[in-house]
Amino acid sequence: MRATAVRVPEGLSARVPVEQRGPGLDRDAVRLLVSRGTEVSHHAFGELPRLLRAGDLLVVNTSPTLAAAVDGLLGHARVVVHFSTRGDDGRWAVELREPDGRGTTRARAGGPAGAVLRLPGGARLVVEEPLGRGSGRLWWVRPEGADVRAVLREHGRPIRYFYTERDQPLSVYQTVFALPSPDGEGSAEMPSAARPFTHRMVTELVSRGVRFAPVVLHTGVASVEAHEPPAAERFAVPEASARLIDATRTGGGRVIAVGTTAVRAVESAVDADGVVRARAGWTDLVVTPEHGVRVVDGLLTGLHEPEASHLLMLRAVAGRAAVERGYEEAVRGRYLWHEFGDVHLVLPEETLTQSVATATRGETATRAV
């Protein structure tokens, strides 16, 4: 089922990072679509500090991106192994894909159980079982002969899909918020909503009274063909961030998640009483319109395919009408899709009272200056 009725024309995929599209460009040189209900406006991402306000809180994912794609052999057949998630028992959930002859890959059937994958450096993976019932895409494999994290460091490269133009260094896939993980864990694919942020942008936001709450969610391999909901992923919401989120809500500020991964982490840490608690472990939460959100007021995210499960989360935050209206404008305005593309800021609709209060705060700040 399509999450939105909008059809995305071919040619709107961002094929290279924005900073490689012309001289003098930085990561923040992307476009920003802003939705407040069904009201839509068009901006440059550099305008973000003026679109937020003092007291707003941005929840950011600090998970680093791994070089999670490794060439391998399954018998005599060449495959590309996309490492998704490490299990508590030392196994890894992986997706096996076929080289497509253009430097990227195409989908293939997983398994079979008992098969042995050979990796560079002598490492082997024994294929054991599908990750979940009814899904043959991700399989559990048991490593033999090497630590997978060492294999990724020595022989891995970032996961790349068919709509991109060429391989990129791992640094291109790290966000400004990424922090090294003590255990070497990370995300199979970049938490890309945060990619346009620069150190300069973060400094300006802080100077304007916008705060940041770091969380961690190590995202697994997405489903670019089947658009399946995400599998269980590791996450952590630190005590300081939980307190900051609750203080923002109590003080009337807005909690705005940077990326769907941040939404999943925060909404997984909400107690029955509606309070965010420090929490770490696994989350299998899938945020849908039926489930709703309890903490997040707004969301900064990339543009997703109409079939993507991410759009169900977007509808949970903004509602179907707002999502469809925003995507219609994104197509009309020829915004660019995917991890190197433009971004979409969804803010809550403001009542007349809230608008007057915001304007009054702005006038007071101007007089103070």
mmCIF file of C-alpha atoms in Angstrom:
data_model
loop_
_atom_site.group_PDB
_atom_site.id
_atom_site.type_symbol
_atom_site.label_atom_id
_atom_site.label_comp_id
_atom_site.label_asym_id
_atom_site.label_seq_id
_atom_site.Cartn_x
_atom_site.Cartn_y
_atom_site.Cartn_z
ATOM 1 C CA MET A 1 0.000 0.000 0.000
ATOM 2 C CA ARG A 2 1.363 3.406 -0.958
ATOM 3 C CA ALA A 3 1.861 5.750 1.987
ATOM 4 C CA THR A 4 0.975 8.682 -0.275
ATOM 5 C CA ALA A 5 -0.728 9.015 -3.657
ATOM 6 C CA VAL A 6 2.070 11.196 -5.058
ATOM 7 C CA ARG A 7 4.212 9.740 -7.841
ATOM 8 C CA VAL A 8 7.856 10.789 -7.929
ATOM 9 C CA PRO A 9 9.133 11.416 -11.492
ATOM 10 C CA GLU A 10 12.372 9.844 -12.622
ATOM 11 C CA GLY A 11 15.294 12.218 -12.493
ATOM 12 C CA LEU A 12 14.613 13.582 -9.000
ATOM 13 C CA SER A 13 17.168 11.365 -7.247
ATOM 14 C CA ALA A 14 20.197 13.175 -5.838
ATOM 15 C CA ARG A 15 23.039 11.376 -7.568
ATOM 16 C CA VAL A 16 25.949 13.041 -5.746
ATOM 17 C CA PRO A 17 26.310 15.032 -2.506
ATOM 18 C CA VAL A 18 25.404 18.697 -2.839
ATOM 19 C CA GLU A 19 28.956 19.878 -2.101
ATOM 20 C CA GLN A 20 30.104 18.067 -5.268
ATOM 21 C CA ARG A 21 27.590 19.836 -7.522
ATOM 22 C CA GLY A 22 29.469 23.118 -7.823
ATOM 23 C CA PRO A 23 32.316 25.217 -6.424
ATOM 24 C CA GLY A 24 31.895 26.804 -3.015
ATOM 25 C CA LEU A 25 28.996 24.597 -1.918
ATOM 26 C CA ASP A 26 28.805 23.029 1.527
ATOM 27 C CA ARG A 27 26.478 20.380 2.910
ATOM 28 C CA ASP A 28 23.919 22.978 3.919
ATOM 29 C CA ALA A 29 23.364 24.093 0.295
ATOM 30 C CA VAL A 30 20.260 21.915 -0.042
ATOM 31 C CA ARG A 31 16.650 23.054 -0.224
ATOM 32 C CA LEU A 32 14.219 22.947 2.668
ATOM 33 C CA LEU A 33 10.497 22.336 2.288
ATOM 34 C CA VAL A 34 8.516 23.410 5.361
ATOM 35 C CA SER A 35 5.046 22.082 6.194
ATOM 36 C CA ARG A 36 2.780 23.487 8.871
ATOM 37 C CA GLY A 37 -0.313 21.400 8.405
ATOM 38 C CA THR A 38 -1.239 21.806 4.742
ATOM 39 C CA GLU A 39 0.525 25.174 4.527
ATOM 40 C CA VAL A 40 3.788 24.759 2.623
ATOM 41 C CA SER A 41 6.707 27.142 2.116
ATOM 42 C CA HIS A 42 10.016 26.849 0.274
ATOM 43 C CA HIS A 43 13.397 27.746 1.774
ATOM 44 C CA ALA A 44 17.116 27.154 1.673
ATOM 45 C CA PHE A 45 18.385 24.930 4.479
ATOM 46 C CA GLY A 46 20.516 27.840 5.657
ATOM 47 C CA GLU A 47 17.289 29.534 6.784
ATOM 48 C CA LEU A 48 16.625 26.851 9.419
ATOM 49 C CA PRO A 49 17.813 28.966 12.393
ATOM 50 C CA ARG A 50 15.181 31.599 11.494
ATOM 51 C CA LEU A 51 12.464 28.974 11.161
ATOM 52 C CA LEU A 52 13.047 27.582 14.641
ATOM 53 C CA ARG A 53 12.791 29.535 17.869
ATOM 54 C CA ALA A 54 14.464 29.775 21.240
ATOM 55 C CA GLY A 55 13.372 26.879 23.430
ATOM 56 C CA ASP A 56 13.038 24.407 20.563
ATOM 57 C CA LEU A 57 14.866 21.118 21.034
ATOM 58 C CA LEU A 58 16.415 19.141 18.184
ATOM 59 C CA VAL A 59 16.806 15.426 18.921
ATOM 60 C CA VAL A 60 19.784 14.111 16.932
ATOM 61 C CA ASN A 61 21.113 10.622 16.296
ATOM 62 C CA THR A 62 24.842 10.296 17.034
ATOM 63 C CA SER A 63 25.247 6.838 15.472
ATOM 64 C CA PRO A 64 28.220 6.724 13.078
ATOM 65 C CA THR A 65 27.850 5.138 9.650
ATOM 66 C CA LEU A 66 29.714 1.894 9.033
ATOM 67 C CA ALA A 67 31.422 0.776 5.852
ATOM 68 C CA ALA A 68 28.827 -1.989 5.776
ATOM 69 C CA ALA A 69 29.119 -3.368 2.217
ATOM 70 C CA VAL A 70 31.667 -6.145 1.597
ATOM 71 C CA ASP A 71 32.307 -8.253 -1.513
ATOM 72 C CA GLY A 72 32.023 -11.991 -1.014
ATOM 73 C CA LEU A 73 31.635 -15.362 -2.692
ATOM 74 C CA LEU A 74 28.724 -17.762 -2.273
ATOM 75 C CA GLY A 75 30.106 -20.883 -3.904
ATOM 76 C CA HIS A 76 31.408 -19.517 -7.207
ATOM 77 C CA ALA A 77 28.896 -16.661 -7.360
ATOM 78 C CA ARG A 78 29.915 -13.105 -6.550
ATOM 79 C CA VAL A 79 27.713 -11.398 -3.990
ATOM 80 C CA VAL A 80 27.776 -8.184 -1.986
ATOM 81 C CA VAL A 81 27.038 -8.569 1.708
ATOM 82 C CA HIS A 82 25.231 -5.668 3.384
ATOM 83 C CA PHE A 83 25.794 -6.010 7.123
ATOM 84 C CA SER A 84 22.709 -4.737 8.917
ATOM 85 C CA THR A 85 22.669 -5.438 12.659
ATOM 86 C CA ARG A 86 24.764 -7.411 15.165
ATOM 87 C CA GLY A 87 22.754 -9.682 17.441
ATOM 88 C CA ASP A 88 23.405 -10.240 21.139
ATOM 89 C CA ASP A 89 24.666 -13.759 20.334
ATOM 90 C CA GLY A 90 27.381 -12.505 17.972
ATOM 91 C CA ARG A 91 25.480 -13.272 14.788
ATOM 92 C CA TRP A 92 24.813 -10.606 12.175
ATOM 93 C CA ALA A 93 21.689 -9.901 10.170
ATOM 94 C CA VAL A 94 22.775 -9.411 6.566
ATOM 95 C CA GLU A 95 21.255 -8.801 3.161
ATOM 96 C CA LEU A 96 22.844 -10.602 0.222
ATOM 97 C CA ARG A 97 22.764 -8.721 -3.078
ATOM 98 C CA GLU A 98 24.091 -9.286 -6.584
ATOM 99 C CA PRO A 99 26.526 -6.927 -8.332
ATOM 100 C CA ASP A 100 24.685 -5.249 -11.204
ATOM 101 C CA GLY A 101 27.736 -4.459 -13.334
ATOM 102 C CA ARG A 102 27.378 -0.696 -12.739
ATOM 103 C CA GLY A 103 29.106 -0.516 -9.383
ATOM 104 C CA THR A 104 25.877 -0.980 -7.425
ATOM 105 C CA THR A 105 23.705 -3.995 -6.627
ATOM 106 C CA ARG A 106 20.289 -5.531 -7.196
ATOM 107 C CA ALA A 107 18.111 -7.658 -4.943
ATOM 108 C CA ARG A 108 18.503 -11.436 -4.755
ATOM 109 C CA ALA A 109 16.950 -14.175 -2.686
ATOM 110 C CA GLY A 110 18.529 -14.725 0.719
ATOM 111 C CA GLY A 111 19.991 -17.951 2.006
ATOM 112 C CA PRO A 112 20.043 -20.836 1.618
ATOM 113 C CA ALA A 113 20.484 -22.098 5.175
ATOM 114 C CA GLY A 114 23.808 -23.854 5.637
ATOM 115 C CA ALA A 115 25.548 -21.982 2.826
ATOM 116 C CA VAL A 116 28.998 -20.547 3.507
ATOM 117 C CA LEU A 117 29.984 -17.045 2.425
ATOM 118 C CA ARG A 118 33.672 -16.312 1.932
ATOM 119 C CA LEU A 119 34.896 -12.789 2.638
ATOM 120 C CA PRO A 120 38.250 -11.040 2.025
ATOM 121 C CA GLY A 121 40.964 -11.887 4.544
ATOM 122 C CA GLY A 122 39.762 -15.441 5.085
ATOM 123 C CA ALA A 123 36.627 -14.663 7.076
ATOM 124 C CA ARG A 124 33.590 -16.883 6.580
ATOM 125 C CA LEU A 125 29.895 -16.476 7.286
ATOM 126 C CA VAL A 126 27.636 -19.462 7.842
ATOM 127 C CA VAL A 127 24.065 -18.704 6.751
ATOM 128 C CA GLU A 128 21.616 -19.908 9.408
ATOM 129 C CA GLU A 129 18.027 -18.648 9.182
ATOM 130 C CA PRO A 130 15.846 -15.742 8.041
ATOM 131 C CA LEU A 131 15.639 -12.786 10.384
ATOM 132 C CA GLY A 132 11.859 -13.062 10.665
ATOM 133 C CA ARG A 133 8.924 -15.080 9.448
ATOM 134 C CA GLY A 134 7.768 -14.288 5.959
ATOM 135 C CA SER A 135 10.895 -12.300 5.082
ATOM 136 C CA GLY A 136 13.612 -13.804 2.948
ATOM 137 C CA ARG A 137 15.578 -10.574 2.549
ATOM 138 C CA LEU A 138 17.553 -10.456 5.798
ATOM 139 C CA TRP A 139 19.221 -13.579 7.180
ATOM 140 C CA TRP A 140 21.172 -14.354 10.315
ATOM 141 C CA VAL A 141 24.755 -15.430 9.641
ATOM 142 C CA ARG A 142 27.405 -16.652 12.077
ATOM 143 C CA PRO A 143 30.940 -15.303 11.517
ATOM 144 C CA GLU A 144 33.901 -17.685 11.545
ATOM 145 C CA GLY A 145 37.539 -16.709 11.494
ATOM 146 C CA ALA A 146 37.309 -12.955 12.046
ATOM 147 C CA ASP A 147 35.589 -10.113 13.848
ATOM 148 C CA VAL A 148 33.080 -8.598 11.421
ATOM 149 C CA ARG A 149 33.855 -5.093 12.649
ATOM 150 C CA ALA A 150 37.507 -5.612 11.692
ATOM 151 C CA VAL A 151 36.433 -6.911 8.276
ATOM 152 C CA LEU A 152 34.316 -3.788 7.738
ATOM 153 C CA ARG A 153 37.198 -1.501 8.700
ATOM 154 C CA GLU A 154 39.641 -3.238 6.373
ATOM 155 C CA HIS A 155 37.483 -4.287 3.425
ATOM 156 C CA GLY A 156 34.134 -2.499 3.710
ATOM 157 C CA ARG A 157 32.713 0.441 1.840
ATOM 158 C CA PRO A 158 29.537 2.461 2.372
ATOM 159 C CA ILE A 159 26.335 0.901 1.090
ATOM 160 C CA ARG A 160 25.439 2.490 -2.226
ATOM 161 C CA TYR A 161 22.266 2.161 -4.284
ATOM 162 C CA PHE A 162 21.539 2.395 -8.010
ATOM 163 C CA TYR A 163 20.383 6.028 -7.999
ATOM 164 C CA THR A 164 23.813 7.344 -6.957
ATOM 165 C CA GLU A 165 26.504 8.142 -9.502
ATOM 166 C CA ARG A 166 29.668 6.735 -7.944
ATOM 167 C CA ASP A 167 31.278 5.382 -4.778
ATOM 168 C CA GLN A 168 32.021 7.935 -2.082
ATOM 169 C CA PRO A 169 34.438 7.862 0.871
ATOM 170 C CA LEU A 170 32.964 6.952 4.243
ATOM 171 C CA SER A 171 33.414 10.546 5.451
ATOM 172 C CA VAL A 172 30.687 11.638 3.012
ATOM 173 C CA TYR A 173 28.251 9.417 4.913
ATOM 174 C CA GLN A 174 29.085 10.719 8.402
ATOM 175 C CA THR A 175 26.919 13.443 9.883
ATOM 176 C CA VAL A 176 28.251 16.296 11.985
ATOM 177 C CA PHE A 177 26.643 14.616 15.024
ATOM 178 C CA ALA A 178 28.265 11.182 14.556
ATOM 179 C CA LEU A 179 30.336 9.969 17.490
ATOM 180 C CA PRO A 180 32.625 6.920 17.574
ATOM 181 C CA SER A 181 30.920 4.051 19.351
ATOM 182 C CA PRO A 182 32.972 2.450 22.162
ATOM 183 C CA ASP A 183 32.048 -1.045 20.948
ATOM 184 C CA GLY A 184 32.505 -0.265 17.259
ATOM 185 C CA GLU A 185 28.782 -0.389 16.554
ATOM 186 C CA GLY A 186 27.105 1.958 14.107
ATOM 187 C CA SER A 187 24.513 2.307 11.398
ATOM 188 C CA ALA A 188 24.442 0.252 8.223
ATOM 189 C CA GLU A 189 23.100 3.320 6.423
ATOM 190 C CA MET A 190 23.580 7.001 7.233
ATOM 191 C CA PRO A 191 20.993 8.756 9.438
ATOM 192 C CA SER A 192 20.717 11.097 6.485
ATOM 193 C CA ALA A 193 18.289 13.754 7.740
ATOM 194 C CA ALA A 194 21.186 15.260 9.689
ATOM 195 C CA ARG A 195 23.562 15.344 6.742
ATOM 196 C CA PRO A 196 22.934 19.022 5.786
ATOM 197 C CA PHE A 197 24.017 20.286 9.216
ATOM 198 C CA THR A 198 27.439 21.907 9.444
ATOM 199 C CA HIS A 199 29.404 23.036 12.505
ATOM 200 C CA ARG A 200 28.595 26.610 11.515
ATOM 201 C CA MET A 201 24.872 25.843 11.427
ATOM 202 C CA VAL A 202 24.954 24.126 14.829
ATOM 203 C CA THR A 203 26.766 27.110 16.334
ATOM 204 C CA GLU A 204 24.187 29.532 14.959
ATOM 205 C CA LEU A 205 21.300 27.424 16.244
ATOM 206 C CA VAL A 206 22.802 27.269 19.723
ATOM 207 C CA SER A 207 23.387 31.033 19.688
ATOM 208 C CA ARG A 208 19.673 31.510 18.955
ATOM 209 C CA GLY A 209 18.584 29.374 21.902
ATOM 210 C CA VAL A 210 17.884 26.099 20.099
ATOM 211 C CA ARG A 211 19.077 23.104 22.093
ATOM 212 C CA PHE A 212 20.201 19.603 21.119
ATOM 213 C CA ALA A 213 19.449 16.236 22.721
ATOM 214 C CA PRO A 214 21.649 13.371 21.489
ATOM 215 C CA VAL A 215 20.242 9.857 21.212
ATOM 216 C CA VAL A 216 21.533 6.728 19.487
ATOM 217 C CA LEU A 217 19.798 4.398 17.078
ATOM 218 C CA HIS A 218 21.951 2.088 14.986
ATOM 219 C CA THR A 219 19.869 1.820 11.855
ATOM 220 C CA GLY A 220 19.875 -1.385 9.845
ATOM 221 C CA VAL A 221 19.710 -1.940 6.106
ATOM 222 C CA ALA A 222 16.705 -0.309 4.479
ATOM 223 C CA SER A 223 14.558 -2.105 1.936
ATOM 224 C CA VAL A 224 14.913 -0.122 -1.288
ATOM 225 C CA GLU A 225 12.816 -2.557 -3.323
ATOM 226 C CA ALA A 226 10.263 -4.048 -0.902
ATOM 227 C CA HIS A 227 9.948 -1.049 1.479
ATOM 228 C CA GLU A 228 9.483 -3.285 4.505
ATOM 229 C CA PRO A 229 9.029 -1.799 7.980
ATOM 230 C CA PRO A 230 12.286 -1.611 9.945
ATOM 231 C CA ALA A 231 13.424 -4.635 11.920
ATOM 232 C CA ALA A 232 14.450 -4.375 15.569
ATOM 233 C CA GLU A 233 17.386 -1.998 16.122
ATOM 234 C CA ARG A 234 19.676 -1.043 19.007
ATOM 235 C CA PHE A 235 18.984 2.319 20.618
ATOM 236 C CA ALA A 236 19.864 4.418 23.651
ATOM 237 C CA VAL A 237 18.325 7.542 25.160
ATOM 238 C CA PRO A 238 20.749 8.924 27.789
ATOM 239 C CA GLU A 239 19.530 10.299 31.097
ATOM 240 C CA ALA A 240 20.550 13.878 30.244
ATOM 241 C CA SER A 241 18.640 13.784 26.955
ATOM 242 C CA ALA A 242 15.553 12.276 28.580
ATOM 243 C CA ARG A 243 15.536 15.069 31.164
ATOM 244 C CA LEU A 244 16.038 17.729 28.494
ATOM 245 C CA ILE A 245 13.176 16.374 26.388
ATOM 246 C CA ASP A 246 10.795 16.353 29.350
ATOM 247 C CA ALA A 247 11.917 19.830 30.443
ATOM 248 C CA THR A 248 11.278 21.160 26.938
ATOM 249 C CA ARG A 249 7.784 19.714 26.894
ATOM 250 C CA THR A 250 7.029 21.065 30.372
ATOM 251 C CA GLY A 251 8.312 24.502 29.387
ATOM 252 C CA GLY A 252 6.193 24.722 26.258
ATOM 253 C CA GLY A 253 9.018 24.190 23.774
ATOM 254 C CA ARG A 254 8.815 22.008 20.695
ATOM 255 C CA VAL A 255 10.574 18.642 20.432
ATOM 256 C CA ILE A 256 11.718 18.246 16.828
ATOM 257 C CA ALA A 257 13.344 14.989 15.777
ATOM 258 C CA VAL A 258 16.110 15.092 13.179
ATOM 259 C CA GLY A 259 15.295 11.983 11.200
ATOM 260 C CA THR A 260 12.981 9.033 11.571
ATOM 261 C CA THR A 261 15.654 7.209 13.575
ATOM 262 C CA ALA A 262 15.479 9.884 16.275
ATOM 263 C CA VAL A 263 11.684 9.529 16.375
ATOM 264 C CA ARG A 264 11.956 5.768 16.825
ATOM 265 C CA ALA A 265 14.493 6.124 19.639
ATOM 266 C CA VAL A 266 12.584 8.768 21.592
ATOM 267 C CA GLU A 267 9.162 7.180 21.198
ATOM 268 C CA SER A 268 10.678 3.879 22.385
ATOM 269 C CA ALA A 269 11.709 5.523 25.664
ATOM 270 C CA VAL A 270 8.295 6.875 26.712
ATOM 271 C CA ASP A 271 6.766 5.331 29.829
ATOM 272 C CA ALA A 272 3.068 4.653 30.305
ATOM 273 C CA ASP A 273 2.789 7.992 32.123
ATOM 274 C CA GLY A 274 4.087 9.846 29.066
ATOM 275 C CA VAL A 275 7.496 10.668 30.557
ATOM 276 C CA VAL A 276 10.688 9.987 28.611
ATOM 277 C CA ARG A 277 13.078 7.810 30.627
ATOM 278 C CA ALA A 278 16.709 6.893 30.061
ATOM 279 C CA ARG A 279 16.618 3.600 28.214
ATOM 280 C CA ALA A 280 18.874 1.390 26.115
ATOM 281 C CA GLY A 281 18.465 -1.922 24.331
ATOM 282 C CA TRP A 282 16.433 -3.085 21.357
ATOM 283 C CA THR A 283 13.357 -1.457 19.899
ATOM 284 C CA ASP A 284 10.893 -3.087 17.540
ATOM 285 C CA LEU A 285 8.563 -0.072 17.605
ATOM 286 C CA VAL A 286 7.090 0.833 14.217
ATOM 287 C CA VAL A 287 5.517 4.296 14.365
ATOM 288 C CA THR A 288 2.332 4.442 12.291
ATOM 289 C CA PRO A 289 -0.670 6.773 12.191
ATOM 290 C CA GLU A 290 -2.563 4.197 14.253
ATOM 291 C CA HIS A 291 0.169 4.110 16.915
ATOM 292 C CA GLY A 292 0.770 7.851 16.853
ATOM 293 C CA VAL A 293 3.529 9.786 18.591
ATOM 294 C CA ARG A 294 3.561 10.856 22.223
ATOM 295 C CA VAL A 295 6.605 13.120 22.464
ATOM 296 C CA VAL A 296 7.702 14.394 19.060
ATOM 297 C CA ASP A 297 6.070 17.624 17.863
ATOM 298 C CA GLY A 298 7.943 18.029 14.588
ATOM 299 C CA LEU A 299 10.293 16.198 12.266
ATOM 300 C CA LEU A 300 13.140 17.106 9.924
ATOM 301 C CA THR A 301 13.518 14.330 7.375
ATOM 302 C CA GLY A 302 14.569 13.516 3.860
ATOM 303 C CA LEU A 303 12.178 12.801 1.015
ATOM 304 C CA HIS A 304 11.131 9.166 0.774
ATOM 305 C CA GLU A 305 9.578 7.015 -1.932
ATOM 306 C CA PRO A 306 5.754 6.890 -1.806
ATOM 307 C CA GLU A 307 5.855 3.213 -0.755
ATOM 308 C CA ALA A 308 8.368 3.741 2.056
ATOM 309 C CA SER A 309 7.324 2.860 5.603
ATOM 310 C CA HIS A 310 9.035 6.090 6.721
ATOM 311 C CA LEU A 311 6.072 7.995 5.332
ATOM 312 C CA LEU A 312 3.743 6.213 7.763
ATOM 313 C CA MET A 313 5.818 7.750 10.555
ATOM 314 C CA LEU A 314 5.587 11.138 8.867
ATOM 315 C CA ARG A 315 1.813 10.779 8.726
ATOM 316 C CA ALA A 316 1.807 9.882 12.436
ATOM 317 C CA VAL A 317 3.496 13.221 13.159
ATOM 318 C CA ALA A 318 1.729 15.469 10.632
ATOM 319 C CA GLY A 319 -1.343 13.680 9.287
ATOM 320 C CA ARG A 320 -2.060 12.330 5.822
ATOM 321 C CA ALA A 321 -3.295 15.616 4.310
ATOM 322 C CA ALA A 322 -0.142 17.478 5.356
ATOM 323 C CA VAL A 323 2.147 14.758 3.981
ATOM 324 C CA GLU A 324 0.370 14.556 0.631
ATOM 325 C CA ARG A 325 0.290 18.337 0.285
ATOM 326 C CA GLY A 326 3.995 18.579 1.125
ATOM 327 C CA TYR A 327 4.966 15.867 -1.340
ATOM 328 C CA GLU A 328 2.869 17.406 -4.097
ATOM 329 C CA GLU A 329 4.815 20.633 -3.603
ATOM 330 C CA ALA A 330 8.131 18.762 -3.476
ATOM 331 C CA VAL A 331 7.406 17.131 -6.837
ATOM 332 C CA ARG A 332 6.153 20.392 -8.328
ATOM 333 C CA GLY A 333 9.245 22.214 -7.076
ATOM 334 C CA ARG A 334 11.576 19.430 -8.293
ATOM 335 C CA TYR A 335 13.133 18.766 -4.908
ATOM 336 C CA LEU A 336 15.732 16.004 -4.860
ATOM 337 C CA TRP A 337 15.165 12.651 -3.135
ATOM 338 C CA HIS A 338 17.268 10.196 -1.100
ATOM 339 C CA GLU A 339 20.246 10.549 1.231
ATOM 340 C CA PHE A 340 22.044 13.295 -0.734
ATOM 341 C CA GLY A 341 18.851 15.166 -1.495
ATOM 342 C CA ASP A 342 16.775 17.981 -0.051
ATOM 343 C CA VAL A 343 14.978 17.921 3.298
ATOM 344 C CA HIS A 344 11.486 18.420 4.667
ATOM 345 C CA LEU A 345 10.705 20.134 7.969
ATOM 346 C CA VAL A 346 7.320 19.283 9.439
ATOM 347 C CA LEU A 347 6.221 21.685 12.163
ATOM 348 C CA PRO A 348 2.988 21.673 14.153
ATOM 349 C CA GLU A 349 0.273 24.045 13.067
ATOM 350 C CA GLU A 350 0.172 27.182 15.181
ATOM 351 C CA THR A 351 -3.032 28.576 16.595
ATOM 352 C CA LEU A 352 -3.666 32.307 16.417
ATOM 353 C CA THR A 353 -2.772 32.611 20.099
ATOM 354 C CA GLN A 354 0.549 30.823 19.544
ATOM 355 C CA SER A 355 1.350 33.005 16.523
ATOM 356 C CA VAL A 356 0.718 36.185 18.517
ATOM 357 C CA ALA A 357 2.829 34.891 21.393
ATOM 358 C CA THR A 358 5.685 34.060 19.020
ATOM 359 C CA ALA A 359 5.500 37.486 17.393
ATOM 360 C CA THR A 360 5.474 39.157 20.822
ATOM 361 C CA ARG A 361 8.577 37.231 21.875
ATOM 362 C CA GLY A 362 10.266 38.347 18.658
ATOM 363 C CA GLU A 363 9.377 42.006 19.230
ATOM 364 C CA THR A 364 10.632 41.796 22.827
ATOM 365 C CA ALA A 365 13.910 40.268 21.635
ATOM 366 C CA THR A 366 14.290 43.021 19.006
ATOM 367 C CA ARG A 367 13.726 45.762 21.580
ATOM 368 C CA ALA A 368 16.247 44.098 23.908
ATOM 369 C CA VAL A 369 18.869 44.161 21.166
#
